[in-house]
PDB file of C-alpha atoms in Angstrom:
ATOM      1  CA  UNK A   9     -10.095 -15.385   5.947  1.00  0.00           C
ATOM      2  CA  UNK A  10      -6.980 -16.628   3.968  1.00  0.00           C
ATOM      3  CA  UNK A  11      -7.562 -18.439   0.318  1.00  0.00           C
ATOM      4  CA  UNK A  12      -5.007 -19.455  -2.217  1.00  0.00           C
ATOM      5  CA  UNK A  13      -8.097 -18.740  -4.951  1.00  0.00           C
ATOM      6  CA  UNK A  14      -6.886 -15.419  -7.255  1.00  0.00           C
ATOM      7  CA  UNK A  15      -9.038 -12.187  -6.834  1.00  0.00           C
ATOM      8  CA  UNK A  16     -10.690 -10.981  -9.686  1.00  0.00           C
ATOM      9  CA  UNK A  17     -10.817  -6.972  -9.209  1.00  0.00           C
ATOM     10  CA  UNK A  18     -12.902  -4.832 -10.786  1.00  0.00           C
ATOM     11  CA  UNK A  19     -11.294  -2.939 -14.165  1.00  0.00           C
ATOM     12  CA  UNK A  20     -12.432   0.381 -13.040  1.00  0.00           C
ATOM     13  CA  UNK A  21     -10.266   0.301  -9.999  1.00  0.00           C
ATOM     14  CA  UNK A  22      -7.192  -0.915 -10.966  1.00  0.00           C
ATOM     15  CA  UNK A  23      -6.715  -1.987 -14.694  1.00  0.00           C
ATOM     16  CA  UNK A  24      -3.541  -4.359 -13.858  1.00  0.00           C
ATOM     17  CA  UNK A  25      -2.824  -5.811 -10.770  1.00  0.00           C
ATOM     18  CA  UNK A  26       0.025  -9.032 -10.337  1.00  0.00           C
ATOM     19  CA  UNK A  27      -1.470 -12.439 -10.722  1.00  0.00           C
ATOM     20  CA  UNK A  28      -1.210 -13.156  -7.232  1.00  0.00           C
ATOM     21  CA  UNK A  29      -3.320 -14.935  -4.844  1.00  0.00           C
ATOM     22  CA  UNK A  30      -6.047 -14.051  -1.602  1.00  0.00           C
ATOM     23  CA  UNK A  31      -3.530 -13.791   1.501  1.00  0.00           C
ATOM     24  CA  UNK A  32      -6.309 -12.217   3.600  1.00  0.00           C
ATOM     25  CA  UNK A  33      -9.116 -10.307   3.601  1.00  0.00           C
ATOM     26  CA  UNK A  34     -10.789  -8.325   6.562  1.00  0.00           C
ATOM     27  CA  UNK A  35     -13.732  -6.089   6.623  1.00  0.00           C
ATOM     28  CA  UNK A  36     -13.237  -2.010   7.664  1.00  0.00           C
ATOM     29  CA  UNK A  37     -16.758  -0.805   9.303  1.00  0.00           C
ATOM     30  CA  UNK A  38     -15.041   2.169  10.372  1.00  0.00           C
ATOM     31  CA  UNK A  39     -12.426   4.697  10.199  1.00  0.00           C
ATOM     32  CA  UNK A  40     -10.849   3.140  13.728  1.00  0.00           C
ATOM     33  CA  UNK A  41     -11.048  -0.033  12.488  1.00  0.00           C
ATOM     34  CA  UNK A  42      -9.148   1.156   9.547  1.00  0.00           C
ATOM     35  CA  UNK A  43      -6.698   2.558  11.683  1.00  0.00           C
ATOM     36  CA  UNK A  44      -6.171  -0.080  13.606  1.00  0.00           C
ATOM     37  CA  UNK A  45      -5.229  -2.267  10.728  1.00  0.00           C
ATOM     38  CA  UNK A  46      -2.661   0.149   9.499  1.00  0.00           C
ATOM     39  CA  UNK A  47      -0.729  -0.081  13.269  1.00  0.00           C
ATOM     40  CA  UNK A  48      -0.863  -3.544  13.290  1.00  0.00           C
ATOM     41  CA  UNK A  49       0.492  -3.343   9.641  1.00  0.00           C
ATOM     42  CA  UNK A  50       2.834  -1.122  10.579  1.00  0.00           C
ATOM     43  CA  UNK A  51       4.494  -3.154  13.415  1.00  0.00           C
ATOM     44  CA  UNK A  52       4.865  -6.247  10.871  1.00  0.00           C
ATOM     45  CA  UNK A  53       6.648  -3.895   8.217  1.00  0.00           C
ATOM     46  CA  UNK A  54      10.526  -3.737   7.900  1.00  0.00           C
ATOM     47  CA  UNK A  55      12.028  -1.421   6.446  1.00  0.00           C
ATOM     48  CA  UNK A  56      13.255  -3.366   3.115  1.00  0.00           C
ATOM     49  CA  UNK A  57       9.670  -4.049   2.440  1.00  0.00           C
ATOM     50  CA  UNK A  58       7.402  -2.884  -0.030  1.00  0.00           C
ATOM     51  CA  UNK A  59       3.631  -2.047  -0.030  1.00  0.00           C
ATOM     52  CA  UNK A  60       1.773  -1.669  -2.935  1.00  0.00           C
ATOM     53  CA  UNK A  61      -1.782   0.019  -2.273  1.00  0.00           C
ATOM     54  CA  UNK A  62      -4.737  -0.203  -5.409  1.00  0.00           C
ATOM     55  CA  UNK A  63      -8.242   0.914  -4.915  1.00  0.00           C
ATOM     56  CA  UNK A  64     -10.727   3.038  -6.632  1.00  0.00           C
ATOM     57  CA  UNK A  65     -10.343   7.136  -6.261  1.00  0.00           C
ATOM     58  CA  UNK A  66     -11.104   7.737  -2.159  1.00  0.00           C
ATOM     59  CA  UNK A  67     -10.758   3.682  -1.410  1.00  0.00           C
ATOM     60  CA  UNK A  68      -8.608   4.643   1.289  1.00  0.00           C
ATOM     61  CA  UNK A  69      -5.194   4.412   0.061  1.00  0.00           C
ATOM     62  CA  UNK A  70      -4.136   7.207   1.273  1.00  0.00           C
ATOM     63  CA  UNK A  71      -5.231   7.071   4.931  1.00  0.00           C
ATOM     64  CA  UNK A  72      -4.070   3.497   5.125  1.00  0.00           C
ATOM     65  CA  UNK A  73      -0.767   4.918   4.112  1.00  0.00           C
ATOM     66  CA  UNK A  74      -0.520   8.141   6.933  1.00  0.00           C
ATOM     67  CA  UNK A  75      -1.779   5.659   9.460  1.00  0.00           C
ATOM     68  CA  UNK A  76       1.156   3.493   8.415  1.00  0.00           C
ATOM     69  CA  UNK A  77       3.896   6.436   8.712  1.00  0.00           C
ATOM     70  CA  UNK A  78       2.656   7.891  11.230  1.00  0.00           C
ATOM     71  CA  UNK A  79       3.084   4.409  13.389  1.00  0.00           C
ATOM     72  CA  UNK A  80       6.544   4.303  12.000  1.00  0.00           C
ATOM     73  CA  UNK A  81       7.182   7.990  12.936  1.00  0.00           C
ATOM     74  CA  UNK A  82       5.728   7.494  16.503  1.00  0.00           C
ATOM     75  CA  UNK A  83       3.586  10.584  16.034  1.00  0.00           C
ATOM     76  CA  UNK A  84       0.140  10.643  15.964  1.00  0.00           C
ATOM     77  CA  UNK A  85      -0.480  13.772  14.521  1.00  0.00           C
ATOM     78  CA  UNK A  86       2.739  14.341  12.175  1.00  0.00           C
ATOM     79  CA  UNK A  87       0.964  15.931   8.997  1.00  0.00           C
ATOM     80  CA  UNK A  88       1.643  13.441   6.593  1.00  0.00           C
ATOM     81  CA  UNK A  89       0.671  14.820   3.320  1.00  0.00           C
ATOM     82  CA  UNK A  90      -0.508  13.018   0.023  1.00  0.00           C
ATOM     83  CA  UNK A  91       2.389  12.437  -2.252  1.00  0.00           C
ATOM     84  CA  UNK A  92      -0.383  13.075  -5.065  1.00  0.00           C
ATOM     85  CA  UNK A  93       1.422  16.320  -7.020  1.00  0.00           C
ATOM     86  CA  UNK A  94       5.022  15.887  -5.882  1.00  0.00           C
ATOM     87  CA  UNK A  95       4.277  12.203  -6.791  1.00  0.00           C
ATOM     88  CA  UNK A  96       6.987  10.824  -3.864  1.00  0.00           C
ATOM     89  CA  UNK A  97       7.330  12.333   0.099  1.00  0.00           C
ATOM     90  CA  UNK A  98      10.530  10.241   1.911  1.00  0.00           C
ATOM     91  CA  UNK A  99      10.467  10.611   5.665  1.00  0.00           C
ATOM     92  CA  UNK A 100      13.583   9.802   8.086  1.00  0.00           C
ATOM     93  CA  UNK A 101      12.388   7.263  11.168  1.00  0.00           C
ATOM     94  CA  UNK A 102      14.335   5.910  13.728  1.00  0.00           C
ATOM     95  CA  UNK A 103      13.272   2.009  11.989  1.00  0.00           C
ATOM     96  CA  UNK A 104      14.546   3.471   8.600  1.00  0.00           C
ATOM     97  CA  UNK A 105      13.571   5.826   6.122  1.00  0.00           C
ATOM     98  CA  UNK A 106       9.871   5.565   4.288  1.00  0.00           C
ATOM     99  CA  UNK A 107       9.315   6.635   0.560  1.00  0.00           C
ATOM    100  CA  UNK A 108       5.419   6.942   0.016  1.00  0.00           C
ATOM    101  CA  UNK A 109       4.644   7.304  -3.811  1.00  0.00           C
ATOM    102  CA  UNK A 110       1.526   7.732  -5.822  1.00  0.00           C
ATOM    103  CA  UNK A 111       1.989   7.140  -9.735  1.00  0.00           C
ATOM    104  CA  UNK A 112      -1.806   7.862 -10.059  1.00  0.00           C
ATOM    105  CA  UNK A 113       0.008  11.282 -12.700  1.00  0.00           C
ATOM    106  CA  UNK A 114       2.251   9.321 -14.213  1.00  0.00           C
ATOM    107  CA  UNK A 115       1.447   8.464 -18.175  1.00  0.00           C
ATOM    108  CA  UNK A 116       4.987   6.919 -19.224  1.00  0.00           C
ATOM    109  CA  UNK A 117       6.904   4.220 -17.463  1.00  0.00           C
ATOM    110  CA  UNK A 118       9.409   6.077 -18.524  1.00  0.00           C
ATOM    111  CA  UNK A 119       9.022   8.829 -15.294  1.00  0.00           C
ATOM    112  CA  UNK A 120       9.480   5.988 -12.883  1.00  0.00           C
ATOM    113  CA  UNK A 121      12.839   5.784 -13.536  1.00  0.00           C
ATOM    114  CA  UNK A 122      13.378   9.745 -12.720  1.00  0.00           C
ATOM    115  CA  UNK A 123      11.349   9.127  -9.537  1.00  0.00           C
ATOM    116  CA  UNK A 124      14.461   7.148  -7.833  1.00  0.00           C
ATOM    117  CA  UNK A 125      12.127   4.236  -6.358  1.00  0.00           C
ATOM    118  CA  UNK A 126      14.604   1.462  -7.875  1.00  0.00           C
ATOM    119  CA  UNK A 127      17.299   2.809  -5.680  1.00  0.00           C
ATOM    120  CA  UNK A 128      14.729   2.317  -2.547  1.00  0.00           C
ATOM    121  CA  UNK A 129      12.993  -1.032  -3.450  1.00  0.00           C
ATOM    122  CA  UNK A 130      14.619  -3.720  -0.898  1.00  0.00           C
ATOM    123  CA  UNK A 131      16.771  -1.060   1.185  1.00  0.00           C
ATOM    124  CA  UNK A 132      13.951   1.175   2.869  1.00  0.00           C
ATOM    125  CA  UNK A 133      10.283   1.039   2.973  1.00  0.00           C
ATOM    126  CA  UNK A 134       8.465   1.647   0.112  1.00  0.00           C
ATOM    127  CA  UNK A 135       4.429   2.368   0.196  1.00  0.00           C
ATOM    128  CA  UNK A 136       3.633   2.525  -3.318  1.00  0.00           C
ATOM    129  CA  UNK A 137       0.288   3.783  -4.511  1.00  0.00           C
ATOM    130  CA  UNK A 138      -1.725   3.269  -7.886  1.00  0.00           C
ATOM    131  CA  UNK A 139       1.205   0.415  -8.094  1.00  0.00           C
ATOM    132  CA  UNK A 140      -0.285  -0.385 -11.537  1.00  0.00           C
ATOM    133  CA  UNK A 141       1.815   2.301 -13.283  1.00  0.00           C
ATOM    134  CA  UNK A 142       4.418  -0.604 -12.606  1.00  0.00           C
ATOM    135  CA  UNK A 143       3.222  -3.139 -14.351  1.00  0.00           C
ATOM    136  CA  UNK A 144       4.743  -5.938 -15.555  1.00  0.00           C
ATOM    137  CA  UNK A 145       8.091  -4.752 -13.640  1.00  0.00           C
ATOM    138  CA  UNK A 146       6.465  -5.983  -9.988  1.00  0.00           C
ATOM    139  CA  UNK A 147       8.239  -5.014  -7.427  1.00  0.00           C
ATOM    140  CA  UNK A 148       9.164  -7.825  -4.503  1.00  0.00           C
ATOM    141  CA  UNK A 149       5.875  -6.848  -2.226  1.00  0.00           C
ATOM    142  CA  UNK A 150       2.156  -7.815  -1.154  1.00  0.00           C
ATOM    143  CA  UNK A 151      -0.247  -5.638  -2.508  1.00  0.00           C
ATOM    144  CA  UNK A 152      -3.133  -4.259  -0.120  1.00  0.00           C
ATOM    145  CA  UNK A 153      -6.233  -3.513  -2.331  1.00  0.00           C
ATOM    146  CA  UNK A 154      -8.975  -1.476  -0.602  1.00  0.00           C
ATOM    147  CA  UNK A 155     -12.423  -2.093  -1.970  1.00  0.00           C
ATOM    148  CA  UNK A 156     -15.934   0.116  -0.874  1.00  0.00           C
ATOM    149  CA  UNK A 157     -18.694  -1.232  -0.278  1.00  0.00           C
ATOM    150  CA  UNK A 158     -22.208  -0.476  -1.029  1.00  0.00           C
ATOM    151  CA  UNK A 159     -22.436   0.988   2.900  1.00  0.00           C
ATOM    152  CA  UNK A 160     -19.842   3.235   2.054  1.00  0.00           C
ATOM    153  CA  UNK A 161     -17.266   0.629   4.473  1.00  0.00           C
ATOM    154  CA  UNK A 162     -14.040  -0.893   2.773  1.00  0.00           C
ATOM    155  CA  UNK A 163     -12.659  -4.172   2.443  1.00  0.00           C
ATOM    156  CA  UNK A 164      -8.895  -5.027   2.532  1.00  0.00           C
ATOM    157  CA  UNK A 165      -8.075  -7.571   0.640  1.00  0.00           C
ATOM    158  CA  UNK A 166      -4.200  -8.759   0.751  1.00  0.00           C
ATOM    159  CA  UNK A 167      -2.776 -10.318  -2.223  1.00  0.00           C
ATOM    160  CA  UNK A 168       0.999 -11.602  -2.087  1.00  0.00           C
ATOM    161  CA  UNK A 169       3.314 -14.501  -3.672  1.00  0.00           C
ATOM    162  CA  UNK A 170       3.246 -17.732  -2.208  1.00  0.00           C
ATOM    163  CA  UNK A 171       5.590 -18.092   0.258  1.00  0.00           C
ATOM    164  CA  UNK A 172       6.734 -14.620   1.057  1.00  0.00           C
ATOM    165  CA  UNK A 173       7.966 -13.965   4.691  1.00  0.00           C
ATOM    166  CA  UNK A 174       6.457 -10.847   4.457  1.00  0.00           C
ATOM    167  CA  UNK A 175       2.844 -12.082   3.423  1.00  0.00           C
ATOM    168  CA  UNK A 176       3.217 -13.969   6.382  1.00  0.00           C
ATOM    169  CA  UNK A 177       3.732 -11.320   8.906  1.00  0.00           C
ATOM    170  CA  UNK A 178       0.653  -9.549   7.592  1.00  0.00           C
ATOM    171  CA  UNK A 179      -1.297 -12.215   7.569  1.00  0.00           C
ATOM    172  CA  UNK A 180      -0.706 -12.253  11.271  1.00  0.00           C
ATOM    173  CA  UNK A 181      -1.727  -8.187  11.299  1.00  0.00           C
ATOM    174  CA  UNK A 182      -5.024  -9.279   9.296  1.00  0.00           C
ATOM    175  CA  UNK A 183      -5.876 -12.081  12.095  1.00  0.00           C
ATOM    176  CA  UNK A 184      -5.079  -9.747  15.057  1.00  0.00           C
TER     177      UNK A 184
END
């Protein structure tokens, strides 16, 4: 489903998000469904793009993101593990390198310049969680915000500027 409407999100799971509109949404029922998402997301990425990932505390940021590297890596079981207390984890893939961050710690805009992601944005790919520690400084990127539902299933809703090549490439992952 693809609308050019803006998504209001809920404040409790992600106080700031960019003013950008409904791309795509699609429905998770499952883990595998999840998972297959992520690989078809992965095979649209390239490596100067940037993926910013909001949701509520266990939305599924996190797996989305593994899923995501671990297509890139071409290893199914590569422990990929949460950036959550060293904040970034870069891996080295034969498409280019990955930095996964989660800025869910940081309390001053001021630590995002010691994490290094400016030198990464637009040169390798960037999977950025709890991207409203950015705010207003966006990023060039689509956001993918995972929403539960009341059956304990997610929703992935993909917000991105108008007219972005890359919105359009995971538009095409959403519709697979």
């Amino acid at each position: 489903m693809t609308s050019a409407d803006p998504v209001s999100l809920p404040s409790d799971d992600a106080p700031i998000l960019p003013d950008w509109p409904v791309a795509a949404q699609l429905d998770l029922g499952d883990e595998d469904v999840s998972n297959a998402l992520a690989q078809r997301i992965s095979d649209v990425l390239e490596t100067e793009d940037t993926l910013l990932l909001s949701g509520a505390l266990g939305a599924g940021k996190t797996h989305i993101a593994r899923a995501l590297i671990r297509r890139w890596m071409g290893k199914a079981d590569e422990p990929v593990p949460s950036p959550t207390f060293t904040l970034v984890q870069t891996y080295a893939t034969k498409r280019g390198d990955i930095w996964h961050a989660d800025l869910y710690r940081l309390s001053d805009p001021q630590e995002l310049d010691e994490l290094g992601l400016d030198e990464a944005f637009g040169t390798d790919l960037c999977l950025i969680e709890w991207p409203d520690r950015l705010a207003p400084d966006w990023p060039d990127a689509c956001l993918l915000h995972l929403e539960r539902q009341p059956d304990d299933t997610r929703r992935a809703v993909l917000l991105a500027p108008e007219g972005k090549a890359m919105a359009a490439r995971l538009i095409e992952a959403f519709a697979a």
